[in-house]
Amino acid sequence: MSDAIISVRDLHKWYSGVHALKGVTLDFKRGEALGLVGDNGAGKSTLINILSGVHRADQGEIKVEGRAVSIATPRDAMDLGIETIYQYNSMVPTMSIARNLFIGREPTRFSVLGVGILDQKKMAEESVRAIANVDLHLRSPDALVGELSGGQRQGVAIARAMHFKSKVMILDEPTNHLSVKETNKVIGFVRGLKEQGVTGVFISHNMHHVFECCDRIVAMARGEVVLDKRIGDTSIDEVHGVL
Amino acid sequence: MKRLFKTYLEKPELAGLILLVLLIILFQVRSHGVFLNQDNLRGILGILPEAGLVAIGVTILMISGEFDLSVGSVFALMPMTMAVLMVHGWPFPLALLAGLLVSAAIGFINGYITIRFAIPSFITTLGMLFMARSLTVVVSGGFPPLLPADLPNWLFTSFVGPGNMFRMSFLWFAAVALLTSLMLSRTNFGNWIKATGGFLPAAAAMGIPTARVKIVCFMLCSVLSGFAGMLQVLRLGSPLPSIGEGMELQAVASAVIGGASLLGGIGTVMGGIIGTTLIRVIDNGLVLSHVDANWFKFAIGFLTIFAVVANAWMRKRAKAIKMEG
């Protein structure tokens, strides 16, 4: 499979006796928007947490662009080009947009042992560009994230992932708690990923949202993949049927 | 008005600063000009660095989302450690190093236990408050040891500057204030501190080593407190085991009056310093204006509650305005 950007083979995870992932095997194809659906406890969050470095798999193999990798921390995942946007929002509300864009990856003018002076000019310039690139219109990169609406925040999170040239963007329930208008905006962002050559993994409870913006749908139940089809070859009813 | 609120959100220490200026004017008038004369200012500036250094540490730790109640005890333990070692023939620089290491170790223990066992730092450091105070009395053997005569007071407590306005301790304080302020606002580490205290899950998800960030803040807070305790002992000339009692709460009051949020993420070093100065100014000003000095604690208490209520209100207003605009 040369077109798989991430392939997982026989992934297992136990949480204090609960077998949360039972041998998941899945290929994430380059440039594809994949919708991951399933009920609470189906294992989709577990799978995503393993890919984004929050948890480690107990067994199984992960390959990124054909190379076997070990993802131990969120930073490892980011360095591999896997960026995750969480439902609870991966932004610090008390900090400015520019500062949020670079959390943990701040450009410094010089540094000793990883600690250095921030290059604030670069941060301001690049954040303006990053925000404009995702078609988000904000007055100033100095505005606090706490002042933004939920949809705008997800927009900034997506801008951040794009700016750091992520290859795979995992969106974990990004439309929860958003208004209809805001949701449409986020769905627009997911559609836009394809044009930028980014693989999207879109997790949602809402089947309509998934069908609206994904190319392929993977359904999980009880720790296993129970359905894996192109959007055109299946229907909402069929997916509901297997869950 | 809109402008004011906006500035406020960016500079949470502003309210404290305005209050400070008002109080200075009030005390200057009430004391018939004595408050701002050279001798009185010398008095205030001479002891400000001690409480100020503690407040800087507590403020930074608070921004990272944690809390330290043991600073007053470390304030006493550090110089006591030094004094006992010097009685046993240790030279001053080595004793200083040992004292700072003891302080750093206490900060590390505070941070490690808090994070490893996921308990509130309020509890960890409350325990440490008693333990470090007890250790101070134990190592002193009940009697404050005599300090050697040849201490480098010229480096820490001698008066310097035009008209001998400042003690050397003030220069140390100013240098620490400048460096920590720059660290918080201009370095990536400062960004991590604010992110860790502002919203821990996001900071962790973005790959910030939040446990390490917090432990470093705990250690910095302890080291600054210990250093401040040494300054006070050098100024007084004797290592009393009771110094620094009640200091932890005054330091928290300073940070809060200076605009720091108890929830973390918000605050500035300058705010902590303004808060400390306010407390010192009230302490001194009440006496000079012939008000019963027992009102001091009342004033500090009132100010703390007032500051938090005012901050919460202003923050809400500022937010509402920005949403509309």
Coordinates of C-alpha atoms in Angstrom, one line a residue:
Chain A
M1 CA 0.0 0.0 0.0
S2 CA 2.1 2.9 -1.2
D3 CA -0.6 5.5 -0.9
A4 CA -1.2 4.9 2.8
I5 CA 0.2 7.7 4.9
I6 CA -0.5 5.9 8.2
S7 CA -1.1 2.2 8.5
V8 CA -1.9 0.5 11.7
R9 CA -1.7 -3.3 12.0
D10 CA -3.4 -5.4 14.7
L11 CA -3.5 -2.6 17.4
H12 CA -4.5 -3.7 20.9
K13 CA -5.1 -1.6 24.0
W14 CA -6.3 -2.7 27.4
Y15 CA -7.5 -0.2 30.1
S16 CA -7.3 -1.9 33.5
G17 CA -8.8 -5.1 32.2
V18 CA -11.0 -3.6 29.6
H19 CA -10.1 -4.7 26.1
A20 CA -10.7 -1.3 24.4
L21 CA -9.0 -2.0 21.0
K22 CA -9.2 -5.6 19.7
G23 CA -6.7 -5.8 16.8
V24 CA -7.5 -2.8 14.7
T25 CA -6.0 -2.8 11.2
L26 CA -6.6 0.3 9.1
D27 CA -5.0 2.3 6.3
F28 CA -5.3 6.1 6.2
K29 CA -4.8 7.1 2.6
R30 CA -2.9 10.2 1.5
G31 CA -5.1 13.2 0.8
E32 CA -8.3 11.4 1.9
A33 CA -10.9 12.7 4.3
L34 CA -11.8 9.8 6.5
G35 CA -14.8 9.8 8.8
L36 CA -14.5 7.8 11.9
V37 CA -17.8 7.0 13.6
G38 CA -19.0 4.8 16.4
D39 CA -20.8 4.9 19.7
N40 CA -19.2 6.0 23.0
G41 CA -16.8 3.3 24.1
A42 CA -16.4 1.9 20.5
G43 CA -12.7 2.5 20.6
K44 CA -12.4 5.4 18.2
S45 CA -11.0 7.8 20.9
T46 CA -8.6 5.1 22.0
L47 CA -7.3 4.7 18.5
I48 CA -7.0 8.5 18.1
N49 CA -5.2 8.9 21.4
I50 CA -2.7 6.3 20.4
L51 CA -2.0 8.0 17.1
S52 CA -1.7 11.4 18.7
G53 CA 0.7 10.2 21.4
V54 CA -1.6 10.6 24.4
H55 CA -1.7 6.8 25.1
R56 CA 0.5 4.0 23.9
A57 CA -0.7 0.8 22.3
D58 CA -0.1 -2.4 24.2
Q59 CA 0.4 -4.4 21.0
G60 CA 0.5 -3.8 17.3
E61 CA 2.4 -1.8 14.7
I62 CA 2.1 1.8 13.4
K63 CA 3.7 2.8 10.1
V64 CA 3.9 6.4 8.9
E65 CA 4.8 6.8 5.3
G66 CA 6.0 3.2 5.3
R67 CA 8.3 3.5 8.3
A68 CA 7.5 1.7 11.5
V69 CA 7.3 4.4 14.3
S70 CA 6.9 4.7 18.0
I71 CA 4.7 7.5 19.2
A72 CA 5.3 8.0 22.9
T73 CA 4.3 11.7 23.4
P74 CA 2.1 14.3 21.7
R75 CA 5.4 15.9 20.5
D76 CA 6.4 12.7 18.7
A77 CA 3.1 12.7 16.8
M78 CA 3.5 16.3 15.9
D79 CA 7.1 15.7 14.7
L80 CA 5.7 13.0 12.4
G81 CA 3.2 15.5 11.0
I82 CA 0.1 14.2 12.9
E83 CA -1.8 17.0 14.4
T84 CA -4.9 16.6 16.6
I85 CA -7.7 19.0 17.3
Y86 CA -9.8 18.1 20.3
Q87 CA -13.4 18.8 21.0
Y88 CA -12.5 20.6 24.3
N89 CA -10.3 22.9 22.3
S90 CA -6.6 22.8 22.2
M91 CA -6.3 26.5 22.8
V92 CA -5.4 28.4 26.0
P93 CA -8.1 31.1 26.3
T94 CA -6.0 33.5 28.4
M95 CA -3.4 33.8 25.7
S96 CA -3.3 35.6 22.4
I97 CA -3.9 34.0 19.0
A98 CA -0.3 34.5 18.0
R99 CA 1.0 32.9 21.2
N100 CA -1.5 30.0 20.9
L101 CA -0.4 29.2 17.4
F102 CA 3.2 28.6 18.6
I103 CA 2.6 26.9 22.0
G104 CA 5.4 24.4 22.5
R105 CA 7.0 25.3 19.1
E106 CA 7.9 28.9 19.6
P107 CA 10.4 30.4 17.2
T108 CA 13.4 31.7 19.3
R109 CA 16.2 34.1 18.3
F110 CA 18.7 32.0 20.2
S111 CA 18.3 29.4 22.9
V112 CA 20.2 27.5 25.5
L113 CA 19.0 24.0 26.4
G114 CA 15.7 24.6 24.6
V115 CA 14.9 27.8 26.4
G116 CA 15.3 31.0 24.5
I117 CA 14.1 34.5 23.6
L118 CA 10.9 34.5 21.6
D119 CA 11.0 35.9 18.1
Q120 CA 7.8 38.0 18.5
K121 CA 8.0 39.7 15.2
K122 CA 8.1 36.3 13.4
M123 CA 5.3 35.0 15.5
A124 CA 3.1 38.0 14.7
E125 CA 3.8 37.9 10.9
E126 CA 3.4 34.2 10.6
S127 CA 0.2 34.0 12.6
V128 CA -1.4 36.7 10.4
R129 CA -0.5 34.6 7.3
A130 CA -1.5 31.3 8.9
I131 CA -5.0 32.7 9.8
A132 CA -5.5 34.2 6.4
N133 CA -4.6 30.9 4.7
V134 CA -7.6 29.1 6.2
D135 CA -9.9 32.0 5.2
L136 CA -10.4 33.1 8.8
H137 CA -10.9 36.8 9.2
L138 CA -9.7 38.0 12.6
R139 CA -8.9 41.6 13.5
S140 CA -5.6 41.0 15.2
P141 CA -3.3 38.1 16.2
D142 CA -3.0 39.8 19.6
A143 CA -6.6 39.2 20.4
L144 CA -7.1 36.7 23.2
V145 CA -8.4 33.3 22.2
G146 CA -11.0 33.5 25.0
E147 CA -12.8 36.2 23.0
L148 CA -13.3 34.1 20.0
S149 CA -16.3 32.0 19.2
G150 CA -16.1 28.2 19.3
G151 CA -15.9 28.0 15.5
Q152 CA -13.3 30.6 15.2
R153 CA -11.2 28.8 17.8
Q154 CA -11.4 25.6 15.8
G155 CA -10.4 27.7 12.8
V156 CA -7.3 28.9 14.6
A157 CA -6.5 25.3 15.7
I158 CA -6.7 24.2 12.1
A159 CA -4.6 27.2 11.0
R160 CA -2.0 26.1 13.5
A161 CA -1.9 22.6 12.2
M162 CA -1.7 23.8 8.6
H163 CA 1.1 26.2 9.5
F164 CA 3.2 23.4 10.9
K165 CA 2.7 21.5 7.7
S166 CA 0.9 18.6 9.2
K167 CA 0.3 15.7 6.9
V168 CA -2.5 14.2 8.9
M169 CA -5.1 16.2 10.8
I170 CA -7.2 14.4 13.3
L171 CA -10.3 16.3 14.3
D172 CA -11.9 14.8 17.4
E173 CA -15.5 15.9 17.6
P174 CA -14.7 19.4 16.4
T175 CA -18.3 20.3 15.9
N176 CA -19.5 19.6 19.5
H177 CA -21.1 22.6 21.2
L178 CA -21.1 24.6 18.0
S179 CA -24.0 26.4 16.4
V180 CA -25.2 25.3 13.0
K181 CA -23.4 28.2 11.3
E182 CA -20.2 27.5 13.1
T183 CA -20.5 23.8 12.3
N184 CA -20.8 24.5 8.6
K185 CA -17.6 26.6 8.9
V186 CA -15.7 23.7 10.4
I187 CA -17.0 21.3 7.8
G188 CA -15.8 23.7 5.2
F189 CA -12.4 23.6 6.8
V190 CA -12.4 19.8 6.6
R191 CA -13.3 20.0 2.9
G192 CA -10.5 22.5 2.4
L193 CA -7.9 20.1 3.7
K194 CA -8.0 18.0 0.6
E195 CA -7.0 20.9 -1.6
Q196 CA -4.0 21.4 0.6
G197 CA -3.0 17.8 0.3
V198 CA -3.7 17.0 3.9
T199 CA -5.2 13.8 5.1
G200 CA -8.1 14.4 7.4
V201 CA -9.6 12.1 10.1
F202 CA -12.9 13.5 11.1
I203 CA -14.5 12.0 14.2
S204 CA -18.2 12.8 14.9
H205 CA -21.3 11.5 16.4
N206 CA -23.3 13.3 13.7
M207 CA -23.5 11.0 10.7
H208 CA -24.8 13.9 8.5
H209 CA -21.6 15.9 9.1
V210 CA -19.5 12.9 8.2
F211 CA -21.3 12.3 5.0
E212 CA -21.1 15.9 4.1
C213 CA -17.3 16.2 4.1
C214 CA -15.7 12.8 4.0
D215 CA -14.6 10.5 1.2
R216 CA -14.6 7.3 3.2
I217 CA -16.2 6.1 6.3
V218 CA -14.9 3.7 9.0
A219 CA -17.3 2.6 11.7
M220 CA -16.1 1.1 14.9
A221 CA -18.0 -0.9 17.6
R222 CA -16.7 -2.8 20.7
G223 CA -13.1 -2.1 19.8
E224 CA -13.2 -3.3 16.2
V225 CA -13.7 -1.9 12.7
V226 CA -17.1 -3.1 11.6
L227 CA -17.5 -1.1 8.4
D228 CA -15.0 0.5 6.0
K229 CA -16.5 1.9 2.7
R230 CA -16.4 4.8 0.3
I231 CA -19.1 7.3 1.0
G232 CA -20.7 6.6 -2.4
D233 CA -21.0 2.9 -1.6
T234 CA -22.9 3.2 1.6
S235 CA -25.7 5.1 3.3
I236 CA -26.4 6.6 6.7
D237 CA -28.9 3.7 7.3
E238 CA -26.3 1.1 6.6
V239 CA -23.8 2.7 9.0
H240 CA -26.4 3.0 11.7
G241 CA -27.2 -0.7 11.1
V242 CA -23.8 -1.9 12.0
L243 CA -23.3 0.3 15.1
Chain B
M1 CA -14.1 53.7 28.9
K2 CA -13.8 51.0 26.3
R3 CA -10.2 51.7 25.8
L4 CA -9.6 51.4 29.6
F5 CA -11.2 48.0 29.8
K6 CA -9.2 46.8 26.9
T7 CA -5.9 48.0 28.4
Y8 CA -7.0 46.3 31.6
L9 CA -7.3 42.9 30.0
E10 CA -3.8 43.2 28.7
K11 CA -2.4 44.7 32.0
P12 CA -4.1 43.1 35.0
E13 CA -1.8 45.0 37.4
L14 CA -3.2 48.3 36.3
A15 CA -5.9 48.5 39.0
G16 CA -3.3 47.9 41.7
L17 CA -1.0 50.6 40.2
I18 CA -3.8 53.2 40.2
L19 CA -4.6 52.3 43.8
L20 CA -1.0 52.6 44.8
V21 CA -0.6 56.1 43.3
L22 CA -3.9 57.2 45.1
L23 CA -2.7 55.8 48.4
I24 CA 0.7 57.4 48.1
I25 CA -1.0 60.8 47.5
L26 CA -3.4 60.2 50.4
F27 CA -0.6 59.3 52.9
Q28 CA 1.6 62.1 51.7
V29 CA -1.1 64.6 52.5
R30 CA -2.2 62.9 55.7
S31 CA 1.3 62.7 57.0
H32 CA 2.1 66.4 56.2
G33 CA 4.8 65.5 53.7
V34 CA 6.6 63.0 55.9
F35 CA 5.6 59.9 53.8
L36 CA 7.7 60.7 50.8
N37 CA 10.7 62.2 52.6
Q38 CA 14.1 60.6 52.1
D39 CA 14.3 58.8 55.5
N40 CA 10.9 57.2 55.2
L41 CA 11.4 56.1 51.6
R42 CA 14.7 54.6 52.7
G43 CA 12.9 52.6 55.3
I44 CA 10.3 51.3 52.9
L45 CA 12.7 50.5 50.1
G46 CA 15.0 48.8 52.6
I47 CA 12.5 46.1 53.5
L48 CA 10.5 45.9 50.3
P49 CA 13.0 43.5 48.6
E50 CA 12.4 40.8 51.1
A51 CA 8.6 40.5 50.8
G52 CA 9.0 41.5 47.1
L53 CA 11.2 38.5 46.2
V54 CA 8.8 36.1 47.9
A55 CA 5.9 37.7 46.0
I56 CA 7.7 37.3 42.7
G57 CA 8.1 33.6 43.2
V58 CA 4.5 33.1 44.4
T59 CA 3.1 35.1 41.5
I60 CA 5.0 33.1 38.9
L61 CA 4.0 29.8 40.6
M62 CA 0.4 31.0 40.6
I63 CA 0.5 31.8 36.9
S64 CA 1.6 28.2 36.3
G65 CA -1.6 27.2 38.2
E66 CA -0.1 26.2 41.6
F67 CA 0.2 27.6 45.0
D68 CA 2.9 27.6 47.8
L69 CA 2.1 28.1 51.4
S70 CA 5.6 27.0 52.6
V71 CA 7.4 30.2 51.5
G72 CA 7.4 31.7 55.0
S73 CA 9.0 28.6 56.5
V74 CA 11.6 28.4 53.7
F75 CA 12.3 32.1 54.4
A76 CA 13.4 31.1 57.9
L77 CA 14.9 27.7 57.1
M78 CA 17.3 28.8 54.4
P79 CA 19.2 31.4 56.5
M80 CA 19.1 29.1 59.6
T81 CA 20.8 26.4 57.5
M82 CA 23.4 28.9 56.5
A83 CA 23.9 30.1 60.1
V84 CA 24.3 26.6 61.5
L85 CA 26.8 25.7 58.8
M86 CA 28.8 28.8 59.3
V87 CA 29.0 28.1 63.0
H88 CA 30.6 24.8 62.0
G89 CA 33.2 26.7 60.1
W90 CA 31.7 26.7 56.6
P91 CA 32.7 29.8 54.6
F92 CA 29.9 32.2 53.5
P93 CA 29.8 31.3 49.8
L94 CA 29.5 27.6 50.5
A95 CA 26.9 28.1 53.1
L96 CA 25.0 30.3 50.7
L97 CA 25.1 27.6 48.1
A98 CA 24.0 24.9 50.6
G99 CA 21.1 27.2 51.7
L100 CA 19.9 27.7 48.1
L101 CA 20.2 24.0 47.5
V102 CA 18.0 23.2 50.5
S103 CA 15.4 25.7 49.3
A104 CA 15.5 24.3 45.8
A105 CA 15.1 20.8 47.2
I106 CA 12.0 21.8 49.2
G107 CA 10.6 23.4 46.0
F108 CA 11.3 20.2 44.1
I109 CA 9.6 18.0 46.8
N110 CA 6.6 20.4 46.8
G111 CA 6.2 20.1 43.1
Y112 CA 7.0 16.4 42.7
I113 CA 4.5 15.3 45.4
T114 CA 1.8 17.6 44.1
I115 CA 2.1 16.3 40.6
R116 CA 3.0 12.6 41.2
F117 CA 0.1 12.1 43.6
A118 CA -2.2 14.6 41.9
I119 CA -3.1 16.4 45.1
P120 CA -3.8 20.2 45.5
S121 CA -0.6 22.1 46.1
F122 CA -2.5 23.9 48.8
I123 CA -2.2 20.7 50.9
T124 CA 1.3 19.7 49.9
T125 CA 2.7 23.1 50.8
L126 CA 0.6 23.4 53.9
G127 CA 2.3 20.2 55.1
M128 CA 5.6 21.7 54.1
L129 CA 4.9 24.9 55.9
F130 CA 4.9 22.9 59.2
M131 CA 7.7 20.6 58.3
A132 CA 10.1 23.3 57.2
R133 CA 9.3 25.5 60.2
S134 CA 9.9 22.6 62.5
L135 CA 13.2 21.8 60.8
T136 CA 14.2 25.4 61.3
V137 CA 13.7 25.2 65.1
V138 CA 15.3 21.7 65.3
V139 CA 18.5 22.7 63.4
S140 CA 18.9 25.9 65.5
G141 CA 18.7 23.8 68.6
G142 CA 16.3 26.3 70.1
F143 CA 18.9 29.1 70.2
P144 CA 19.6 31.3 67.2
P145 CA 23.3 30.7 66.4
L146 CA 25.6 33.7 66.4
L147 CA 26.5 34.9 62.9
P148 CA 30.2 35.4 62.2
A149 CA 31.3 39.0 62.1
D150 CA 32.9 39.0 58.7
L151 CA 29.8 38.6 56.5
P152 CA 29.6 40.2 53.1
N153 CA 27.0 42.8 54.1
W154 CA 28.4 45.1 51.4
L155 CA 27.0 42.8 48.9
F156 CA 23.5 42.5 50.4
T157 CA 22.5 45.0 52.9
S158 CA 24.7 48.1 52.8
F159 CA 23.2 51.4 51.7
V160 CA 24.1 52.6 48.3
G161 CA 23.0 55.1 45.6
P162 CA 22.4 58.8 45.7
G163 CA 21.8 59.9 49.3
N164 CA 22.2 56.3 50.3
M165 CA 18.7 55.7 49.2
F166 CA 18.8 52.0 48.6
R167 CA 20.2 48.9 50.2
M168 CA 22.1 46.5 48.0
S169 CA 19.2 44.1 48.5
F170 CA 17.1 46.4 46.4
L171 CA 19.5 46.0 43.5
W172 CA 19.2 42.2 43.8
F173 CA 15.5 42.6 43.9
A174 CA 15.4 44.8 40.8
A175 CA 17.6 42.4 38.9
V176 CA 15.5 39.4 39.8
A177 CA 12.3 41.4 39.0
L178 CA 13.7 42.3 35.6
L179 CA 15.0 38.8 34.7
T180 CA 11.8 37.0 35.8
S181 CA 9.7 39.6 34.1
L182 CA 11.6 39.1 30.8
M183 CA 11.4 35.3 31.3
L184 CA 7.7 35.4 31.6
S185 CA 7.0 37.8 28.7
R186 CA 9.8 37.2 26.3
T187 CA 10.9 33.6 26.4
N188 CA 9.3 30.4 25.2
F189 CA 9.6 29.1 28.8
G190 CA 7.4 32.0 29.9
N191 CA 4.9 31.0 27.2
W192 CA 4.8 27.4 28.6
I193 CA 4.2 28.7 32.2
K194 CA 1.2 30.7 31.0
A195 CA -0.1 27.9 28.9
T196 CA 0.3 25.4 31.6
G197 CA -1.6 27.6 34.1
G198 CA -4.1 28.9 31.5
F199 CA -5.4 25.5 30.3
L200 CA -3.5 22.4 31.3
P201 CA -5.1 19.9 28.8
A202 CA -4.3 22.1 25.8
A203 CA -0.7 22.8 27.0
A204 CA -0.1 19.0 27.5
A205 CA -1.7 18.2 24.1
M206 CA 0.7 20.7 22.4
G207 CA 3.6 18.8 23.8
I208 CA 4.6 21.1 26.7
P209 CA 6.3 19.2 29.5
T210 CA 3.8 20.6 32.0
A211 CA 5.0 18.6 35.0
R212 CA 8.5 19.9 34.5
V213 CA 7.3 23.5 34.0
K214 CA 5.4 23.4 37.3
I215 CA 8.3 21.8 39.2
V216 CA 10.7 24.5 37.9
C217 CA 8.2 27.2 39.1
F218 CA 8.0 25.5 42.6
M219 CA 11.8 25.5 42.8
L220 CA 12.1 29.1 41.7
C221 CA 9.5 30.1 44.2
S222 CA 11.4 28.3 47.0
V223 CA 14.8 29.6 46.0
L224 CA 13.6 33.2 45.9
S225 CA 11.9 32.8 49.3
G226 CA 15.1 31.4 50.8
F227 CA 17.2 34.1 49.3
A228 CA 14.8 36.7 50.6
G229 CA 15.0 35.2 54.1
M230 CA 18.8 35.4 54.0
L231 CA 18.5 39.1 53.1
Q232 CA 16.3 39.7 56.1
V233 CA 18.7 37.8 58.5
L234 CA 21.7 39.8 57.2
R235 CA 19.7 43.0 57.7
L236 CA 18.6 42.0 61.3
G237 CA 22.0 40.4 62.1
S238 CA 20.4 37.4 63.7
P239 CA 18.7 34.2 62.3
L240 CA 15.5 34.1 64.3
P241 CA 13.6 30.8 63.7
S242 CA 10.3 32.7 63.7
I243 CA 10.9 35.1 60.8
G244 CA 8.6 34.9 57.8
E245 CA 5.5 33.7 59.8
G246 CA 2.4 34.8 58.0
M247 CA 4.5 35.7 54.9
E248 CA 2.9 33.1 52.7
L249 CA -0.5 34.7 53.0
Q250 CA 0.8 38.2 52.4
A251 CA 2.6 37.0 49.3
V252 CA -0.6 35.5 48.0
A253 CA -2.4 38.8 48.8
S254 CA 0.3 40.7 46.9
A255 CA 0.0 38.5 43.8
V256 CA -3.8 38.7 43.9
I257 CA -3.9 42.5 44.5
G258 CA -1.5 42.7 41.5
G259 CA -4.0 41.0 39.3
A260 CA -2.9 37.4 39.3
S261 CA -5.6 34.8 39.0
L262 CA -5.9 32.1 41.6
L263 CA -6.9 29.8 38.8
G264 CA -3.6 30.3 36.9
G265 CA -2.7 31.7 33.5
I266 CA -3.1 35.4 34.4
G267 CA -0.7 37.6 36.2
T268 CA 2.6 39.5 35.9
V269 CA 5.7 39.9 37.9
M270 CA 5.1 43.6 38.0
G271 CA 1.7 43.0 39.5
G272 CA 3.2 41.0 42.3
I273 CA 5.6 43.8 43.0
I274 CA 2.9 46.4 42.9
G275 CA 0.9 44.3 45.3
T276 CA 3.8 44.0 47.7
T277 CA 4.5 47.7 47.5
L278 CA 0.9 48.5 48.3
I279 CA 1.0 46.4 51.4
R280 CA 4.3 48.0 52.6
V281 CA 2.9 51.5 51.8
I282 CA -0.3 50.8 53.8
D283 CA 1.7 49.4 56.7
N284 CA 3.9 52.5 56.8
G285 CA 1.3 55.1 55.8
L286 CA -1.1 54.1 58.5
V287 CA 1.5 54.7 61.2
L288 CA 2.6 58.0 59.7
S289 CA -1.0 59.2 59.5
H290 CA -1.5 58.3 63.2
V291 CA -4.0 55.6 62.6
D292 CA -4.0 52.7 65.1
A293 CA -1.5 50.2 63.6
N294 CA -3.8 47.3 64.4
W295 CA -5.9 48.4 61.4
F296 CA -3.1 47.1 59.1
K297 CA -4.3 43.6 58.7
F298 CA -7.9 44.8 58.3
A299 CA -6.7 47.0 55.4
I300 CA -4.8 44.2 53.7
G301 CA -7.7 41.8 54.1
F302 CA -10.2 44.3 52.7
L303 CA -7.9 45.2 49.8
T304 CA -7.4 41.5 48.9
I305 CA -11.2 40.9 48.7
F306 CA -11.7 44.2 46.9
A307 CA -9.0 43.4 44.4
V308 CA -10.4 40.0 43.5
V309 CA -14.0 41.3 43.2
A310 CA -12.9 44.2 41.1
N311 CA -10.7 42.0 38.9
A312 CA -13.5 39.6 38.3
W313 CA -16.0 42.4 37.5
M314 CA -13.5 44.2 35.2
R315 CA -12.7 41.0 33.4
K316 CA -16.3 40.3 32.8
R317 CA -17.0 43.8 31.5
A318 CA -13.9 43.8 29.3
K319 CA -15.0 40.5 27.8
A320 CA -18.5 41.8 27.1
I321 CA -17.2 44.9 25.4
K322 CA -14.8 42.9 23.2
M323 CA -17.6 40.6 22.2
E324 CA -19.7 43.5 21.0
G325 CA -16.9 45.3 19.3

